[in-house]
Structures are given as C-alpha cells and as structure tokens.
mmCIF file of C-alpha atoms in Angstrom:
data_model
loop_
_atom_site.group_PDB
_atom_site.id
_atom_site.type_symbol
_atom_site.label_atom_id
_atom_site.label_comp_id
_atom_site.label_asym_id
_atom_site.label_seq_id
_atom_site.Cartn_x
_atom_site.Cartn_y
_atom_site.Cartn_z
ATOM 1 C CA LYS A 15 -40.572 -128.095 -70.930
ATOM 2 C CA ALA A 16 -39.116 -125.315 -73.092
ATOM 3 C CA GLY A 17 -41.083 -124.319 -76.175
ATOM 4 C CA VAL A 18 -39.953 -123.949 -79.751
ATOM 5 C CA THR A 19 -37.245 -121.326 -80.044
ATOM 6 C CA GLN A 20 -36.275 -119.391 -83.135
ATOM 7 C CA THR A 21 -33.222 -117.245 -83.684
ATOM 8 C CA PRO A 22 -32.777 -114.511 -84.484
ATOM 9 C CA ARG A 23 -36.119 -112.865 -83.731
ATOM 10 C CA TYR A 24 -35.494 -109.967 -86.095
ATOM 11 C CA LEU A 25 -33.259 -109.644 -89.103
ATOM 12 C CA ILE A 26 -32.615 -106.950 -91.690
ATOM 13 C CA LYS A 27 -30.911 -107.843 -94.958
ATOM 14 C CA THR A 28 -30.486 -106.258 -98.366
ATOM 15 C CA ARG A 29 -31.489 -107.638 -101.737
ATOM 16 C CA GLY A 30 -29.125 -110.249 -103.094
ATOM 17 C CA GLN A 31 -27.836 -111.351 -99.714
ATOM 18 C CA GLN A 32 -28.541 -114.719 -98.169
ATOM 19 C CA VAL A 33 -29.915 -115.508 -94.751
ATOM 20 C CA THR A 34 -30.024 -118.496 -92.384
ATOM 21 C CA LEU A 35 -32.724 -118.880 -89.759
ATOM 22 C CA SER A 36 -32.574 -121.358 -86.913
ATOM 23 C CA CYS A 37 -35.227 -123.362 -85.106
ATOM 24 C CA SER A 38 -34.848 -125.511 -81.998
ATOM 25 C CA PRO A 39 -37.827 -127.835 -81.501
ATOM 26 C CA ILE A 40 -39.347 -128.959 -78.249
ATOM 27 C CA SER A 41 -37.220 -131.657 -76.664
ATOM 28 C CA GLY A 42 -38.204 -135.046 -78.055
ATOM 29 C CA HIS A 43 -39.909 -133.639 -81.141
ATOM 30 C CA ARG A 44 -38.457 -134.982 -84.352
ATOM 31 C CA SER A 45 -40.472 -133.123 -86.955
ATOM 32 C CA VAL A 46 -39.884 -129.489 -87.843
ATOM 33 C CA SER A 47 -41.988 -127.523 -90.319
ATOM 34 C CA TRP A 48 -41.379 -124.046 -91.679
ATOM 35 C CA TYR A 49 -43.952 -121.480 -92.782
ATOM 36 C CA GLN A 50 -43.844 -118.042 -94.369
ATOM 37 C CA GLN A 51 -46.392 -115.415 -93.317
ATOM 38 C CA THR A 52 -46.845 -112.235 -95.361
ATOM 39 C CA PRO A 53 -49.694 -109.712 -95.569
ATOM 40 C CA GLY A 54 -50.056 -110.415 -99.279
ATOM 41 C CA GLN A 55 -49.926 -114.209 -99.452
ATOM 42 C CA GLY A 56 -50.930 -115.108 -95.913
ATOM 43 C CA LEU A 57 -49.546 -118.256 -94.315
ATOM 44 C CA GLN A 58 -47.803 -120.657 -96.627
ATOM 45 C CA PHE A 59 -46.125 -123.969 -95.913
ATOM 46 C CA LEU A 60 -42.452 -124.115 -96.897
ATOM 47 C CA PHE A 61 -41.258 -127.587 -95.926
ATOM 48 C CA GLU A 62 -41.193 -130.265 -93.264
ATOM 49 C CA TYR A 63 -38.183 -132.174 -91.992
ATOM 50 C CA PHE A 64 -38.233 -135.435 -90.107
ATOM 51 C CA SER A 65 -35.195 -137.507 -89.168
ATOM 52 C CA GLU A 66 -32.925 -135.161 -91.118
ATOM 53 C CA THR A 67 -34.879 -135.677 -94.352
ATOM 54 C CA GLN A 68 -37.228 -133.309 -96.129
ATOM 55 C CA ARG A 69 -40.628 -135.039 -96.154
ATOM 56 C CA ASN A 70 -42.974 -132.446 -97.613
ATOM 57 C CA LYS A 71 -42.337 -129.323 -99.647
ATOM 58 C CA GLY A 72 -44.538 -126.354 -100.489
ATOM 59 C CA ASN A 73 -44.544 -124.359 -103.682
ATOM 60 C CA PHE A 74 -41.495 -122.162 -103.212
ATOM 61 C CA PRO A 75 -38.504 -121.563 -105.500
ATOM 62 C CA GLY A 76 -35.214 -123.367 -104.997
ATOM 63 C CA ARG A 77 -33.770 -120.278 -103.275
ATOM 64 C CA PHE A 78 -35.548 -121.555 -100.176
ATOM 65 C CA SER A 79 -33.840 -124.547 -98.631
ATOM 66 C CA GLY A 80 -33.482 -126.148 -95.287
ATOM 67 C CA ARG A 81 -31.872 -128.889 -93.334
ATOM 68 C CA GLN A 82 -32.268 -130.745 -90.092
ATOM 69 C CA PHE A 83 -29.546 -131.945 -87.809
ATOM 70 C CA SER A 84 -29.307 -135.155 -85.815
ATOM 71 C CA ASN A 85 -30.522 -133.331 -82.683
ATOM 72 C CA SER A 86 -33.655 -132.276 -84.660
ATOM 73 C CA ARG A 87 -32.662 -128.616 -84.773
ATOM 74 C CA SER A 88 -33.399 -127.129 -88.161
ATOM 75 C CA GLU A 89 -32.122 -124.293 -90.263
ATOM 76 C CA MET A 90 -33.752 -122.553 -93.173
ATOM 77 C CA ASN A 91 -31.739 -120.716 -95.789
ATOM 78 C CA VAL A 92 -32.866 -118.171 -98.338
ATOM 79 C CA SER A 93 -30.374 -117.193 -101.010
ATOM 80 C CA THR A 94 -30.395 -114.154 -103.317
ATOM 81 C CA LEU A 95 -32.949 -112.332 -101.197
ATOM 82 C CA GLU A 96 -35.750 -110.409 -102.884
ATOM 83 C CA LEU A 97 -37.940 -107.658 -101.444
ATOM 84 C CA GLY A 98 -40.870 -110.079 -101.497
ATOM 85 C CA ASP A 99 -39.077 -112.390 -99.084
ATOM 86 C CA SER A 100 -39.794 -109.934 -96.268
ATOM 87 C CA ALA A 101 -42.008 -111.941 -93.965
ATOM 88 C CA LEU A 102 -42.484 -113.589 -90.627
ATOM 89 C CA TYR A 103 -40.941 -117.059 -90.803
ATOM 90 C CA LEU A 104 -42.517 -119.509 -88.417
ATOM 91 C CA CYS A 105 -41.186 -122.832 -87.324
ATOM 92 C CA ALA A 106 -43.273 -125.569 -85.717
ATOM 93 C CA SER A 107 -42.343 -128.871 -84.156
ATOM 94 C CA SER A 108 -44.210 -132.086 -83.491
ATOM 95 C CA LEU A 109 -43.412 -135.565 -82.280
ATOM 96 C CA GLY A 110 -43.910 -137.401 -85.535
ATOM 97 C CA ARG A 111 -44.050 -136.631 -89.201
ATOM 98 C CA ASN A 112 -47.201 -135.229 -90.818
ATOM 99 C CA SER A 113 -48.474 -134.507 -87.301
ATOM 100 C CA PHE A 114 -50.074 -131.163 -88.046
ATOM 101 C CA ASN A 115 -52.719 -131.838 -85.395
ATOM 102 C CA GLU A 116 -50.112 -131.618 -82.646
ATOM 103 C CA GLN A 117 -47.775 -128.877 -83.782
ATOM 104 C CA PHE A 118 -46.289 -126.263 -81.499
ATOM 105 C CA PHE A 119 -45.131 -123.011 -83.047
ATOM 106 C CA GLY A 120 -42.237 -120.761 -82.234
ATOM 107 C CA PRO A 121 -42.576 -116.961 -82.053
ATOM 108 C CA GLY A 122 -41.108 -116.515 -85.526
ATOM 109 C CA THR A 123 -38.251 -114.618 -87.128
ATOM 110 C CA ARG A 124 -39.193 -111.294 -88.700
ATOM 111 C CA LEU A 125 -37.094 -110.844 -91.845
ATOM 112 C CA THR A 126 -36.979 -107.455 -93.549
ATOM 113 C CA VAL A 127 -35.309 -107.202 -96.958
ATOM 114 C CA LEU A 128 -34.300 -103.689 -98.041
ATOM 115 C CA GLY B 4 -54.865 -125.020 -106.191
ATOM 116 C CA GLU B 5 -57.043 -125.654 -103.197
ATOM 117 C CA ASP B 6 -58.477 -122.684 -101.354
ATOM 118 C CA VAL B 7 -59.610 -121.792 -97.837
ATOM 119 C CA GLU B 8 -61.741 -118.675 -97.355
ATOM 120 C CA GLN B 9 -62.551 -116.703 -94.230
ATOM 121 C CA SER B 10 -64.125 -113.347 -93.516
ATOM 122 C CA LEU B 11 -61.549 -110.772 -92.453
ATOM 123 C CA PHE B 12 -63.094 -109.239 -89.348
ATOM 124 C CA LEU B 13 -65.509 -110.058 -86.546
ATOM 125 C CA SER B 14 -66.438 -107.744 -83.699
ATOM 126 C CA VAL B 15 -68.307 -109.009 -80.620
ATOM 127 C CA ARG B 16 -69.183 -107.804 -77.161
ATOM 128 C CA GLU B 17 -67.515 -109.411 -74.152
ATOM 129 C CA GLY B 18 -69.627 -112.274 -72.833
ATOM 130 C CA ASP B 19 -71.333 -112.944 -76.171
ATOM 131 C CA SER B 20 -70.613 -115.949 -78.384
ATOM 132 C CA SER B 21 -68.346 -115.544 -81.420
ATOM 133 C CA VAL B 22 -68.753 -117.596 -84.555
ATOM 134 C CA ILE B 23 -65.933 -117.593 -87.082
ATOM 135 C CA ASN B 24 -66.679 -119.203 -90.423
ATOM 136 C CA CYS B 25 -64.492 -120.857 -93.027
ATOM 137 C CA THR B 26 -65.128 -122.517 -96.379
ATOM 138 C CA TYR B 27 -62.758 -124.785 -98.246
ATOM 139 C CA THR B 28 -62.657 -126.344 -101.678
ATOM 140 C CA ASP B 29 -60.698 -129.565 -101.230
ATOM 141 C CA SER B 30 -63.167 -132.422 -100.973
ATOM 142 C CA SER B 31 -60.360 -134.759 -99.889
ATOM 143 C CA SER B 32 -59.509 -132.763 -96.753
ATOM 144 C CA THR B 33 -58.691 -135.111 -93.923
ATOM 145 C CA TYR B 34 -58.140 -132.749 -91.014
ATOM 146 C CA LEU B 35 -59.385 -129.207 -90.500
ATOM 147 C CA TYR B 36 -57.790 -126.925 -87.953
ATOM 148 C CA TRP B 37 -58.290 -123.715 -86.069
ATOM 149 C CA TYR B 38 -55.271 -121.674 -84.988
ATOM 150 C CA LYS B 39 -55.018 -118.513 -82.916
ATOM 151 C CA GLN B 40 -52.361 -115.844 -83.399
ATOM 152 C CA GLU B 41 -51.911 -113.048 -80.903
ATOM 153 C CA PRO B 42 -49.956 -109.893 -81.823
ATOM 154 C CA GLY B 43 -46.230 -110.520 -82.140
ATOM 155 C CA ALA B 44 -46.595 -114.237 -81.524
ATOM 156 C CA GLY B 45 -46.555 -117.451 -83.476
ATOM 157 C CA LEU B 46 -49.569 -119.659 -84.039
ATOM 158 C CA GLN B 47 -51.293 -121.690 -81.380
ATOM 159 C CA LEU B 48 -53.252 -124.743 -82.441
ATOM 160 C CA LEU B 49 -56.652 -124.392 -80.766
ATOM 161 C CA THR B 50 -58.444 -127.450 -82.004
ATOM 162 C CA TYR B 51 -58.877 -129.699 -85.009
ATOM 163 C CA ILE B 52 -61.527 -131.985 -86.401
ATOM 164 C CA PHE B 53 -61.233 -135.085 -88.499
ATOM 165 C CA SER B 54 -63.266 -135.013 -91.684
ATOM 166 C CA ASN B 55 -65.540 -137.893 -90.656
ATOM 167 C CA MET B 56 -66.803 -135.922 -87.647
ATOM 168 C CA ASP B 57 -69.387 -133.162 -87.709
ATOM 169 C CA MET B 58 -68.824 -131.624 -84.302
ATOM 170 C CA LYS B 59 -66.154 -131.348 -81.672
ATOM 171 C CA GLN B 60 -66.396 -129.532 -78.359
ATOM 172 C CA ASP B 61 -63.491 -128.492 -76.184
ATOM 173 C CA GLN B 62 -64.383 -126.305 -73.201
ATOM 174 C CA ARG B 63 -65.541 -122.947 -74.640
ATOM 175 C CA LEU B 64 -64.767 -123.987 -78.205
ATOM 176 C CA THR B 65 -67.169 -125.794 -80.516
ATOM 177 C CA VAL B 66 -66.191 -126.780 -84.033
ATOM 178 C CA LEU B 67 -68.909 -127.614 -86.558
ATOM 179 C CA LEU B 68 -68.139 -129.244 -89.876
ATOM 180 C CA ASN B 69 -70.565 -129.438 -92.779
ATOM 181 C CA LYS B 70 -68.695 -131.636 -95.207
ATOM 182 C CA LYS B 71 -71.396 -131.435 -97.879
ATOM 183 C CA ASP B 72 -71.109 -127.635 -98.037
ATOM 184 C CA LYS B 73 -67.378 -127.673 -97.181
ATOM 185 C CA HIS B 74 -68.064 -125.269 -94.326
ATOM 186 C CA LEU B 75 -66.256 -125.144 -91.002
ATOM 187 C CA SER B 76 -67.074 -122.915 -88.060
ATOM 188 C CA LEU B 77 -65.537 -122.129 -84.694
ATOM 189 C CA ARG B 78 -67.816 -120.982 -81.908
ATOM 190 C CA ILE B 79 -66.283 -119.381 -78.841
ATOM 191 C CA ALA B 80 -68.698 -119.228 -75.928
ATOM 192 C CA ASP B 81 -68.558 -116.391 -73.386
ATOM 193 C CA THR B 82 -65.976 -114.478 -75.433
ATOM 194 C CA GLN B 83 -63.409 -112.596 -73.361
ATOM 195 C CA THR B 84 -61.082 -109.707 -74.228
ATOM 196 C CA GLY B 85 -58.213 -112.214 -74.109
ATOM 197 C CA ASP B 86 -59.791 -113.964 -77.080
ATOM 198 C CA SER B 87 -58.993 -110.953 -79.270
ATOM 199 C CA ALA B 88 -56.608 -112.324 -81.901
ATOM 200 C CA ILE B 89 -56.444 -113.518 -85.482
ATOM 201 C CA TYR B 90 -57.987 -116.939 -86.073
ATOM 202 C CA PHE B 91 -56.834 -119.102 -88.961
ATOM 203 C CA CYS B 92 -58.649 -121.990 -90.504
ATOM 204 C CA ALA B 93 -56.508 -124.626 -92.244
ATOM 205 C CA GLU B 94 -56.870 -128.002 -93.880
ATOM 206 C CA THR B 95 -54.606 -130.877 -94.813
ATOM 207 C CA PRO B 96 -55.635 -132.927 -97.790
ATOM 208 C CA GLY B 97 -55.705 -136.654 -98.158
ATOM 209 C CA GLY B 98 -54.252 -138.713 -100.947
ATOM 210 C CA GLY B 99 -50.784 -138.858 -99.445
ATOM 211 C CA SER B 100 -50.267 -135.081 -99.434
ATOM 212 C CA TYR B 101 -49.847 -133.476 -96.052
ATOM 213 C CA ILE B 102 -49.229 -129.922 -97.141
ATOM 214 C CA PRO B 103 -51.570 -127.634 -95.170
ATOM 215 C CA THR B 104 -53.504 -124.764 -96.747
ATOM 216 C CA PHE B 105 -54.424 -121.801 -94.570
ATOM 217 C CA GLY B 106 -57.142 -119.179 -94.782
ATOM 218 C CA ARG B 107 -56.184 -115.500 -94.619
ATOM 219 C CA GLY B 108 -57.319 -115.227 -91.010
ATOM 220 C CA THR B 109 -60.236 -113.568 -89.211
ATOM 221 C CA SER B 110 -59.437 -110.725 -86.814
ATOM 222 C CA LEU B 111 -61.660 -111.111 -83.757
ATOM 223 C CA ILE B 112 -62.140 -107.903 -81.795
ATOM 224 C CA VAL B 113 -63.790 -108.232 -78.400
ATOM 225 C CA HIS B 114 -65.023 -105.002 -76.847
ATOM 226 C CA PRO B 115 -66.394 -104.443 -73.359
#
C-alpha cells in the first residue's frame, strides 16, 4: 500500500506570493491533517479535514487555508507569504477523524520564503 | 496555552537503554504519543498511551505515564545506531478538543 505523498517536496517563493501544497493520503484514509514544523516554534497543528470538511483548526492566521476533495486528497494554501512561513509542512492521514493514534505522515514539503 | 516540555539532547552508547522524558501541563490529556523523526523525513508514530494507563510495552519500547506528576517517558531497550533520531512527545486534550500539542523534540544520539 502506498504511503502518504506530498508534492512538491521543495519549494522556493518570495514574500507576498501565495503557495499551494498537495497531499495524497493512504488509500482508504479519509482524514488529512496538516502541520507546520519550524526551528523556532517546533511542530504545530494547522488543521484537520474529514469528508471534505474542516474539523479542527490550530492557532494560525487566516492566510493559511485548506480544502479536501471527494477522493480525500487535500491541498493547503498560504497567501501573502511572509519570511516566517518558511518551514517543513507535514501532512498526515488516518482512517477516521480525530484519529491521532493511527496517523501516517508524509515526508513533508520544505517551503523557503525569500 | 498548554505546554509539553522535553530535554533537547540525549547521548547513549549502543546496546544501552535510552530514556527520553517529557512533562506536560494539560491535566485533561486523553492520549499521549511518542513520534520519531529521522533526518529529511516526516514523523513516524512509535507508540501512544491512553491517560488511564500507567505503562505500555511494545517490543523494545516501554512507555511510562505518571499522571499525578504529568510525566511521560519512553524507554528504548538495547538502543541501536538506527534509533538515532529526534523523538517528539505529544498530547491531545479531552473536552472535545482534539488539537495535539507537541514538545520541541529530543535528539537521541547513539554512538558505538
């Protein structure tokens, strides 16, 4: 069974631009969560999607948004990029919602904002 | 907000046991987790413990939970060089909130 895939793996953007990251969950998994990992703030939860609806949301500004499609694939969008948005963005999938005890993570997308 | 604390580094000799410690502040934590992150990779869920348990063993891994002191530990028996990684402790609270809080991670260095 294929694991969680994230595209692209690396991305370089400049301040003010917007970016869209993609996550394909493990087949059959319906929940997708997104996390931001930075040296300064560590690992922080962004949001969780289940059945195309956002179920949980972390403490991030409205510039961070996401969506989930009917095939459970998810995208995360960051608008008006700031230098502090440089981070590793991790996506994780699980069968059901709020199932953090059975999450599988992708390798992440490394975003650099110049 | 709630907080999860870990020491930053741990160095052990191959074959010894490693003990990684974590403290948390949220008394309503329902699940507590240990994740492993190898260089250039995402997170791997190693094990988790429900808050009404005090111990869980899974092969070389033993998790101990002291709910009174809000202290969680991960013991790795017979530590190998392949265990070198960053280990994260995390918790999800109760009360209808499922937003996880992570520690800053402990870098485990295993030397021959």
